[in-house]
Tab-separated table of C-alpha atoms in Angstrom:
chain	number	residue	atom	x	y	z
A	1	UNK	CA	-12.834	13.486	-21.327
A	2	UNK	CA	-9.733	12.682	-19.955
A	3	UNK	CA	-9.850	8.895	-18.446
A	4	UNK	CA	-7.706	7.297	-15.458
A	5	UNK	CA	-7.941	3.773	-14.995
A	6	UNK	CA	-7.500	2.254	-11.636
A	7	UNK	CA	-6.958	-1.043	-10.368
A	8	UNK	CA	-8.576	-2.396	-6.801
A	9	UNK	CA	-10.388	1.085	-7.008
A	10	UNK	CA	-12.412	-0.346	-3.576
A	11	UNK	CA	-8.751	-0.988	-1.839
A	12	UNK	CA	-7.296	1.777	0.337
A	13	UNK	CA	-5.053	3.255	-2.208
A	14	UNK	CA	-7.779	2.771	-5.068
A	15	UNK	CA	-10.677	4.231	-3.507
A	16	UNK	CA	-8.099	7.623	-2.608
A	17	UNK	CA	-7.362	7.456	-5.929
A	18	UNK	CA	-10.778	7.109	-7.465
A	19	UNK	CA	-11.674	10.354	-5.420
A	20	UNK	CA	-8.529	12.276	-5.640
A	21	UNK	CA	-8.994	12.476	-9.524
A	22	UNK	CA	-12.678	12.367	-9.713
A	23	UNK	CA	-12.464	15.808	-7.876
A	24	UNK	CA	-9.417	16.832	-10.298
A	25	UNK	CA	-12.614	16.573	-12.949
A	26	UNK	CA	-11.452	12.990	-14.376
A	27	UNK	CA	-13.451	10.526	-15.513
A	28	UNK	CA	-12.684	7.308	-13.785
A	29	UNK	CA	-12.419	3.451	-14.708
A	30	UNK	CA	-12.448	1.164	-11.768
A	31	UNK	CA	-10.965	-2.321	-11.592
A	32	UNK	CA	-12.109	-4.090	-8.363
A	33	UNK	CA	-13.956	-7.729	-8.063
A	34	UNK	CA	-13.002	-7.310	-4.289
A	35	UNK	CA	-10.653	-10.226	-4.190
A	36	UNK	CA	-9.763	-9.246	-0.432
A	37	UNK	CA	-12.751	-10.741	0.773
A	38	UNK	CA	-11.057	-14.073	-0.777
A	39	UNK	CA	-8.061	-13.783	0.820
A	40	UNK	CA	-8.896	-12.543	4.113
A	41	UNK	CA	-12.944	-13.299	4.467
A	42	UNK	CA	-15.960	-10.922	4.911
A	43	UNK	CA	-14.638	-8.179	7.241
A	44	UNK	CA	-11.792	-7.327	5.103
A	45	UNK	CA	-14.628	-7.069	1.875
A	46	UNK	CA	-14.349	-3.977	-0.053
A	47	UNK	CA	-17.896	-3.601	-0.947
A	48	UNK	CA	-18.874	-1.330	1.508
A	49	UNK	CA	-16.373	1.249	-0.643
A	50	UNK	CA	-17.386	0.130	-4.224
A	51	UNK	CA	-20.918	1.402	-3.312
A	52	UNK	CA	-19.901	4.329	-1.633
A	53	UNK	CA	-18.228	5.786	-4.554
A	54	UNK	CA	-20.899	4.871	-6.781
A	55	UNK	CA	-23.288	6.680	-5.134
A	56	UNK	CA	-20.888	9.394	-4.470
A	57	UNK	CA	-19.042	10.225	-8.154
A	58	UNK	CA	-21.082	10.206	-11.628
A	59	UNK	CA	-17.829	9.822	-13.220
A	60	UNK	CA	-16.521	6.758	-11.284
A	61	UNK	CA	-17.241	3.460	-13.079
A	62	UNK	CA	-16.078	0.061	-11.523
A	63	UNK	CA	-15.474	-3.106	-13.650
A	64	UNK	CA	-16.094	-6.418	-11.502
A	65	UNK	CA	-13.222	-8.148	-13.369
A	66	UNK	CA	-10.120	-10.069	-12.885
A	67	UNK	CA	-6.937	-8.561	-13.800
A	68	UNK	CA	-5.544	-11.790	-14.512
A	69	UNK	CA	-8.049	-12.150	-16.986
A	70	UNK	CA	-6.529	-10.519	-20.289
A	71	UNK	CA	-9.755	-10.515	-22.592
A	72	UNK	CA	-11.328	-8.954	-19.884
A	73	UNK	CA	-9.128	-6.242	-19.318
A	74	UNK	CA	-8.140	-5.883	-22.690
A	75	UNK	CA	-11.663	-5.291	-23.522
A	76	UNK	CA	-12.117	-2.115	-20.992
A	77	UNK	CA	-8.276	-0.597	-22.732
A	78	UNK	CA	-9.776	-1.529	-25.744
A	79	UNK	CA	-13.177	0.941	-25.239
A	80	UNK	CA	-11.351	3.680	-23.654
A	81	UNK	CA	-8.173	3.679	-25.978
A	82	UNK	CA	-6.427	6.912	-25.732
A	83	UNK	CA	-8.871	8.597	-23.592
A	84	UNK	CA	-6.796	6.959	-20.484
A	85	UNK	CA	-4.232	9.325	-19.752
A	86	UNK	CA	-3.207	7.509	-16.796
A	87	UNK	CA	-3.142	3.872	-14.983
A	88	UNK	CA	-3.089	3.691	-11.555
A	89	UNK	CA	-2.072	0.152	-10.531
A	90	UNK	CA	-2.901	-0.754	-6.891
A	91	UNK	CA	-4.991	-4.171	-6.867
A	92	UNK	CA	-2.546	-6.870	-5.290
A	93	UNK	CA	-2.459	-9.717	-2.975
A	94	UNK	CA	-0.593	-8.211	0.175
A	95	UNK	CA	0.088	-10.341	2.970
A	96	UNK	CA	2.889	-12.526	3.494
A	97	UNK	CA	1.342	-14.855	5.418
A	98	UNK	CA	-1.158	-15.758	2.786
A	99	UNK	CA	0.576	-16.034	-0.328
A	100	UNK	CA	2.103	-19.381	1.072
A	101	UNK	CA	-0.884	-20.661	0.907
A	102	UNK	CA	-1.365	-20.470	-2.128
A	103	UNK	CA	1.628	-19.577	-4.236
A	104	UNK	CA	-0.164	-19.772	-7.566
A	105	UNK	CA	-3.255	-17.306	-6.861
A	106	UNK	CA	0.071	-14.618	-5.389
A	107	UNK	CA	1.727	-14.803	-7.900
A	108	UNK	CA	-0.807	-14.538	-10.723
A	109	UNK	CA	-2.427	-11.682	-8.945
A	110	UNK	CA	0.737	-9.772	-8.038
A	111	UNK	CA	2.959	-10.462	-11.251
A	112	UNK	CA	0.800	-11.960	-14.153
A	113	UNK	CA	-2.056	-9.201	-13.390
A	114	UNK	CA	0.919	-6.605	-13.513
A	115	UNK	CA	1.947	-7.589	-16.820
A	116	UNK	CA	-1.709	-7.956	-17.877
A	117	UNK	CA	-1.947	-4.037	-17.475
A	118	UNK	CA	1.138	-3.818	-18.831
A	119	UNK	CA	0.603	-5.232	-21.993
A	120	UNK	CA	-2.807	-3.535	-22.227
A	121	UNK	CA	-1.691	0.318	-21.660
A	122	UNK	CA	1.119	-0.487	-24.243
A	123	UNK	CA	-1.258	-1.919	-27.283
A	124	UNK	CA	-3.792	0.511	-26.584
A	125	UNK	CA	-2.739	3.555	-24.844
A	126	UNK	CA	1.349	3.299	-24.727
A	127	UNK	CA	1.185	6.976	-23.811
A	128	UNK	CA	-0.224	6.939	-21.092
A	129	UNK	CA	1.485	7.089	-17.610
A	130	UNK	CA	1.693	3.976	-15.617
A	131	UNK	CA	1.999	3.858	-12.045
A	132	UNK	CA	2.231	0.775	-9.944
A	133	UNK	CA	2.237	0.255	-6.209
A	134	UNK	CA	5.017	-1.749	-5.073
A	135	UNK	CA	6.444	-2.588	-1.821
A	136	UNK	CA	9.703	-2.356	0.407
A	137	UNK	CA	9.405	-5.884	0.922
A	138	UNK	CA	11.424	-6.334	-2.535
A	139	UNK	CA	13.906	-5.818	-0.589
A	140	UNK	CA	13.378	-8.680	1.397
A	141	UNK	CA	14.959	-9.258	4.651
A	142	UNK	CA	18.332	-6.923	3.624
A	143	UNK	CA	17.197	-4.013	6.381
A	144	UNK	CA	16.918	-6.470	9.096
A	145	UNK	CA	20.921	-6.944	8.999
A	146	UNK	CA	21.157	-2.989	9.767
A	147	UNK	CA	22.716	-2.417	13.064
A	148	UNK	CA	20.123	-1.687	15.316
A	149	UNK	CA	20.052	-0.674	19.009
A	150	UNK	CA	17.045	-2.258	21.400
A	151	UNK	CA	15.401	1.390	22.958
A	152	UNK	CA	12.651	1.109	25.132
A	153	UNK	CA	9.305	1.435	23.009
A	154	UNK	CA	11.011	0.621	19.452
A	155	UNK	CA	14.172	-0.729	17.500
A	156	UNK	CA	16.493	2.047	16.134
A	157	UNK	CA	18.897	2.016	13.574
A	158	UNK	CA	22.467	3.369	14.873
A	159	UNK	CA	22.833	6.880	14.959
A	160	UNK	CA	26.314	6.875	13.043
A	161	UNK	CA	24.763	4.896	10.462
A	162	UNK	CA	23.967	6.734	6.936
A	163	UNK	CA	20.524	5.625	6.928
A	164	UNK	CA	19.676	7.164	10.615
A	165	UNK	CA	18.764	10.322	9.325
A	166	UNK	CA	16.757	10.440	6.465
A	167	UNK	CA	15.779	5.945	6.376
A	168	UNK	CA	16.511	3.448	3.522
A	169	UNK	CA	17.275	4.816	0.258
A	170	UNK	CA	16.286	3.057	-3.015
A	171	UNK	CA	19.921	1.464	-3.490
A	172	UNK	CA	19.669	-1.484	-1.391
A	173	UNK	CA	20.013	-4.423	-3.172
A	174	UNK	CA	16.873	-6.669	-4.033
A	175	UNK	CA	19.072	-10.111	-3.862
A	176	UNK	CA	20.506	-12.219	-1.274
A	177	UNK	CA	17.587	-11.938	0.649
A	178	UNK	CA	14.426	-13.791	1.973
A	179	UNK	CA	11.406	-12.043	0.137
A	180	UNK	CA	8.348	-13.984	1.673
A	181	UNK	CA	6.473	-15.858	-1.387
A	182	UNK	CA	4.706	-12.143	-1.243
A	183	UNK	CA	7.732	-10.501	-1.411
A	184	UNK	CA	9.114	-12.223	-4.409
A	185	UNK	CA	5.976	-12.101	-6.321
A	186	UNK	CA	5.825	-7.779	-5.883
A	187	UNK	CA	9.536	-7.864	-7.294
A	188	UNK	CA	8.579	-10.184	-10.281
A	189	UNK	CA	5.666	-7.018	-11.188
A	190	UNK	CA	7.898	-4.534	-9.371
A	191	UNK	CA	11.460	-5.384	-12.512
A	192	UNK	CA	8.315	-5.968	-14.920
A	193	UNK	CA	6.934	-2.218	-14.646
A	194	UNK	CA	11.161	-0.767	-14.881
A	195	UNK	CA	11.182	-2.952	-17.522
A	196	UNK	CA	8.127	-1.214	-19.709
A	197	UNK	CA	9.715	1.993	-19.176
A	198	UNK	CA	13.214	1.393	-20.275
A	199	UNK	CA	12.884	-0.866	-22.695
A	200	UNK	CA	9.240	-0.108	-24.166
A	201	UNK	CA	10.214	3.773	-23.471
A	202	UNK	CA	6.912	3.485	-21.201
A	203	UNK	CA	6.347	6.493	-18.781
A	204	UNK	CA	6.179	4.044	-15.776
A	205	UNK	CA	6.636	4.713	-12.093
A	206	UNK	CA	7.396	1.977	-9.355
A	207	UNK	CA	6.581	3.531	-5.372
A	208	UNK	CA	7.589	1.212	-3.027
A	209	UNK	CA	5.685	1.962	-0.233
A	210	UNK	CA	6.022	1.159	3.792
A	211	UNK	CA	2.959	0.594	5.334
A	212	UNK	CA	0.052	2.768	3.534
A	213	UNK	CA	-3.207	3.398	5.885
A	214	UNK	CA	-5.737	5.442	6.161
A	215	UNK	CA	-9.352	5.611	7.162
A	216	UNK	CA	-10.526	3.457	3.908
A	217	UNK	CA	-8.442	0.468	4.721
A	218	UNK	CA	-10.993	-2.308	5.105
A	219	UNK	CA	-7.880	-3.657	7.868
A	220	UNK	CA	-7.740	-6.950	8.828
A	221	UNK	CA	-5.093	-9.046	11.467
A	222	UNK	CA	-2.873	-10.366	8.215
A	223	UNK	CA	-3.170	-6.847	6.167
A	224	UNK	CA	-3.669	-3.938	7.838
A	225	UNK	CA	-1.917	-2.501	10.626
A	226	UNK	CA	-2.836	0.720	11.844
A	227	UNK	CA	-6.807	0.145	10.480
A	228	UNK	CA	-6.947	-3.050	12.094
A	229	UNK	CA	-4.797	-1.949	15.361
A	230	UNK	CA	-8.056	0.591	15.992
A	231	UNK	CA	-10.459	-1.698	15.373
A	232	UNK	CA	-9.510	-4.075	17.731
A	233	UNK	CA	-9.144	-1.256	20.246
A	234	UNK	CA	-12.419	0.041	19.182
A	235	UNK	CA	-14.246	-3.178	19.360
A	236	UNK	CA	-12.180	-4.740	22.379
A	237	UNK	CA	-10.863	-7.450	20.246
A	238	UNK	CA	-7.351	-9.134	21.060
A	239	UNK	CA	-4.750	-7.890	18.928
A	240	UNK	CA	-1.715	-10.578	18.213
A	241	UNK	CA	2.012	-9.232	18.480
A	242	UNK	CA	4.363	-11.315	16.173
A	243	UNK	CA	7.986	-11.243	17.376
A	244	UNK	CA	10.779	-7.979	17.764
A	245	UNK	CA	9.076	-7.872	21.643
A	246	UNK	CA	6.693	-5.216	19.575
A	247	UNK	CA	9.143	-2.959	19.266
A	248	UNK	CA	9.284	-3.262	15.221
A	249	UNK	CA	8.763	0.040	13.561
A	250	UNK	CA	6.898	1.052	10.647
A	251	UNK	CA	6.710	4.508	8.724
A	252	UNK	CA	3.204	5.236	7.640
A	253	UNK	CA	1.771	6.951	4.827
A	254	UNK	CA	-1.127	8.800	4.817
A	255	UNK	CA	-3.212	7.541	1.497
A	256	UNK	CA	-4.163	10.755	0.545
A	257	UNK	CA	-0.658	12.015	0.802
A	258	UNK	CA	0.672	8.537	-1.271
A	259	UNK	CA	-2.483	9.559	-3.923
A	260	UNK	CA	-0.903	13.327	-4.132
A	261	UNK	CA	2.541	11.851	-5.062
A	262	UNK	CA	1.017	9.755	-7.497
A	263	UNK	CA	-0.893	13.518	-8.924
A	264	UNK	CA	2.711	14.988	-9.018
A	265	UNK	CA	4.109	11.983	-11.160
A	266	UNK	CA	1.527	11.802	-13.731
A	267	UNK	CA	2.084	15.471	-14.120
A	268	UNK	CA	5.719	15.189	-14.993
A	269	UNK	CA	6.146	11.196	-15.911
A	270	UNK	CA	9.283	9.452	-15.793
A	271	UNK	CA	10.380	6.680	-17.475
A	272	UNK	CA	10.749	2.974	-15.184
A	273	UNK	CA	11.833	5.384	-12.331
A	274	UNK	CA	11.404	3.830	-8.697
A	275	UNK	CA	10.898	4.953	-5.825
A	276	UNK	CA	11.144	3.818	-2.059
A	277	UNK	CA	7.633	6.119	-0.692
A	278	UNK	CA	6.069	6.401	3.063
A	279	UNK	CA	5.778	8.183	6.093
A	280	UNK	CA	9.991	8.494	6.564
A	281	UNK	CA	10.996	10.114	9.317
A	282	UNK	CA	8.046	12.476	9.833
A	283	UNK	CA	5.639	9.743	10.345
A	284	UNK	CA	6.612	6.441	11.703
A	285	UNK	CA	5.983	4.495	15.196
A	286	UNK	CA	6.707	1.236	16.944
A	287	UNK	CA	3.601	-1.404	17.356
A	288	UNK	CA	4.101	-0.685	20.975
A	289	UNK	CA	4.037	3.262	20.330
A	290	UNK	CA	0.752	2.230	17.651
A	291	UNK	CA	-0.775	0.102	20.610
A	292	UNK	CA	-0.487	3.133	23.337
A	293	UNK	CA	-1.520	5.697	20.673
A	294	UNK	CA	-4.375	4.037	19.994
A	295	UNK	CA	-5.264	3.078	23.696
A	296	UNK	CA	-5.587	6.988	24.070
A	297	UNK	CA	-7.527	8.153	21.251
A	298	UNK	CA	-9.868	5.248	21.850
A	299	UNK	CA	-10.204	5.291	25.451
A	300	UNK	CA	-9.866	1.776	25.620
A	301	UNK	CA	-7.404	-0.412	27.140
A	302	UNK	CA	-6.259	-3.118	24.443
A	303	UNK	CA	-5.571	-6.558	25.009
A	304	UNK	CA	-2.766	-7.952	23.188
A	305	UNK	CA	-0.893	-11.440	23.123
A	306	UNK	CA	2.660	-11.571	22.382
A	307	UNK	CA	3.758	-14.761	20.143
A	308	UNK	CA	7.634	-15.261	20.277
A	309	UNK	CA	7.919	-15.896	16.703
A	310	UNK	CA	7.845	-13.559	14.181
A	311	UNK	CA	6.142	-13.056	10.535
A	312	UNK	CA	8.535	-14.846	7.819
A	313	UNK	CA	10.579	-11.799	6.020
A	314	UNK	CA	8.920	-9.354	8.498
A	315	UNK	CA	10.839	-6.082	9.085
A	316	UNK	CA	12.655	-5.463	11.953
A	317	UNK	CA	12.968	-1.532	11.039
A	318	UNK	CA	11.717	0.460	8.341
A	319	UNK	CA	11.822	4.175	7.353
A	320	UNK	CA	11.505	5.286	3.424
A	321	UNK	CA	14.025	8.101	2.529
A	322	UNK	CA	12.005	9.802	0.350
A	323	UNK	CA	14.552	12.556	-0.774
A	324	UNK	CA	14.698	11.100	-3.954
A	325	UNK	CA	11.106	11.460	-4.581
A	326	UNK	CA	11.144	14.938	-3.647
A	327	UNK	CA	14.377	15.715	-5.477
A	328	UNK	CA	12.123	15.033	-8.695
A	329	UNK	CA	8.715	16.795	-7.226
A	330	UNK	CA	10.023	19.101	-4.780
A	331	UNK	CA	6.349	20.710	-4.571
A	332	UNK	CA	5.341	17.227	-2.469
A	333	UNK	CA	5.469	17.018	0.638
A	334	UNK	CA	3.659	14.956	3.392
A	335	UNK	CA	0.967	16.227	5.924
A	336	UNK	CA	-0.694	13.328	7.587
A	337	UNK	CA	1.247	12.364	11.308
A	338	UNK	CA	0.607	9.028	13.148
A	339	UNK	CA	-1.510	10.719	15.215
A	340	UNK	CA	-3.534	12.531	12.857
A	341	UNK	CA	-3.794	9.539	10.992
A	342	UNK	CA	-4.847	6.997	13.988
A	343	UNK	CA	-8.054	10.013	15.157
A	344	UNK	CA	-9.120	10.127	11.581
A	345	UNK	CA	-8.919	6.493	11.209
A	346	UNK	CA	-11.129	6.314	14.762
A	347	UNK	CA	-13.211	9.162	14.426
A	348	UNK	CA	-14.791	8.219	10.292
A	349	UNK	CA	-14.685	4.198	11.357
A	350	UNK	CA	-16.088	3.942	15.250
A	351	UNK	CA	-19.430	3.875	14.275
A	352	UNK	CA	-19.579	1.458	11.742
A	353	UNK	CA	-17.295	-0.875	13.341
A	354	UNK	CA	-19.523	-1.388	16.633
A	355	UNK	CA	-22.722	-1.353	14.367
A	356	UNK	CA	-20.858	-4.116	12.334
A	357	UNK	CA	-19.605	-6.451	15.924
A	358	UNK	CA	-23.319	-5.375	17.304
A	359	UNK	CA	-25.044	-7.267	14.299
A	360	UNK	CA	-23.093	-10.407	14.302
């Protein structure tokens, strides 16, 4: 039976993933010792998922282990062997704000882990195809020196500027730039995984996405932001602004729609090929445009605090040209809005978020 492996299979990505290709009629190894709840405590736990798709796929099986643990991983490759046609690489450390905490634990998730899997797919299933979930924040702080203009709800890039139309293409440079210890750590994994494919001749795929959401994203204030926006409008919680007056803007992905791209790669692989992935110019807001979006769908007002300062190597603007992408799979294409994202997000969590403040 053909076998896909997949790392922080309880995450937001992972869990899409784990049922994207369990309906495709895939059996499916999951990687996930939900780590999350040790970086950002028990609401941001992924165990409510884990059992979730346990009870719901006979073909999903989840590994409690530690990707930077390489007899442990190895051991899983080592059982499945060829039968893994494909690795989907999503487990990570995220936030920016904790990985200065602790700089070790970042980078050992983010870039040793990487290489872990790495290493593993090419000793025991080198064809397989390997795709790994990077970030525009290699990219560091380079799209903050974009000439912007200050609109009323949001930031915007100057209309006569190349990237107005279609958003930041994958050939802005990686250097010069402050990364965030985060940051630096994802382009450590991010050159690693090009690497495998050029010079291992590895069928390897790098997305660097903008923010990714959906209504699995166990969201919390430091990772999270459209999940964790509704919540706290949902629950009546204050929700913190950092910096850019709240005017910074975001494209969002859908995960479904980030899982399909994924679907479209593994069926024609590519080798170290990366590419800058999310919501472009179809589905992006402002955190002011987020905050009155979600005001409306939830029918609450929100209480917010604005903090002057903003989030080290925090983007003033960002929209993913994805043309490239599609170039090389023009059958993708993306269907989730902001606003059909927020309502789903509301509508599948509401319940279990009140239930959840209720009890504590």
């Amino acid at each position: 039976m053909k076998t896909v492996l997949i790392t922080g299979s309880a995450g937001l990505i992972g869990s899409e993933s784990v049922r994207f290709f369990c309906v495709k009629g895939f059996k499916v190894l999951g990687i996930d010792n939900d780590m999350r709840k040790y970086f950002f405590g028990q609401e941001a736990s992924t165990q409510w998922m884990q059992k979730e798709l346990q009870s719901s796929y006979k073909t999903f099986e989840n590994y409690n282990v530690d990707i930077r643990d390489f007899a442990a991983v190895s051991q899983i490759f080592r059982k499945n062997k060829s039968a893994i046609v494909l690795v989907v690489h999503t487990a990570a450390q995220p936030s920016h704000d904790w990985a200065a905490r602790e700089p070790f634990t970042d980078f050992s998730v983010n870039a040793t882990g990487t290489l872990n899997l790495l290493e593993a797919t090419r000793q025991f299933c080198p064809d397989a195809a390997f795709i790994f979930t990077s970030t525009n924040k290699v990219y560091g702080d380079t799209p903050n020196r974009l000439p912007f203009q200050e609109l009323v709800t949001r930031w915007e890039i100057n209309q006569t500027h190349p990237y107005y139309k279609n958003g930041i293409d994958e050939t802005m440079s990686l250097d010069q730039s402050k990364h965030s210890i985060f940051g630096a750590s994802k382009v450590a994994a991010d050159v690693m995984v090009q690497e495998y494919g050029r010079y291992f001749g590895m069928k390897t795929g790098i997305f660097r996405g903008g923010c990714l959401t959906g209504p699995s994203h166990s969201g919390t204030e430091l990772h999270g932001f459209l999940a964790y926006l509704m919540k706290c409008a949902v629950i009546k919680k204050e929700y913190r602004i950092y910096g850019y007056k709240g005017k910074q803007v975001r494209d969002n992905i859908h995960s479904f729609d980030l899982v399909n791209a994924f679907w479209h790669f593994y069926q024609s692989p590519r080798n170290g090929e990366a590419y800058n992935i999310g919501g472009s110019r179809f589905s992006n807001c402002s955190m002011l445009e987020a905050i009155k979006k979600c005001e409306e769908i939830s029918g609450n007002k929100m209480k917010t605090t604005y903090i002057e300062t903003n989030r080290i190597g925090d983007h003033i603007w960002w929209i993913s040209d994805v043309s490239k992408f599609k170039l090389h799979y023009p059958d993708w294409s993306l269907t989730k809005t902001i606003g059909d994202i927020l309502f789903e997000i509301f509508s599948i969590n509401k319940n279990r978020w009140i239930k959840e403040t209720n009890n504590t």
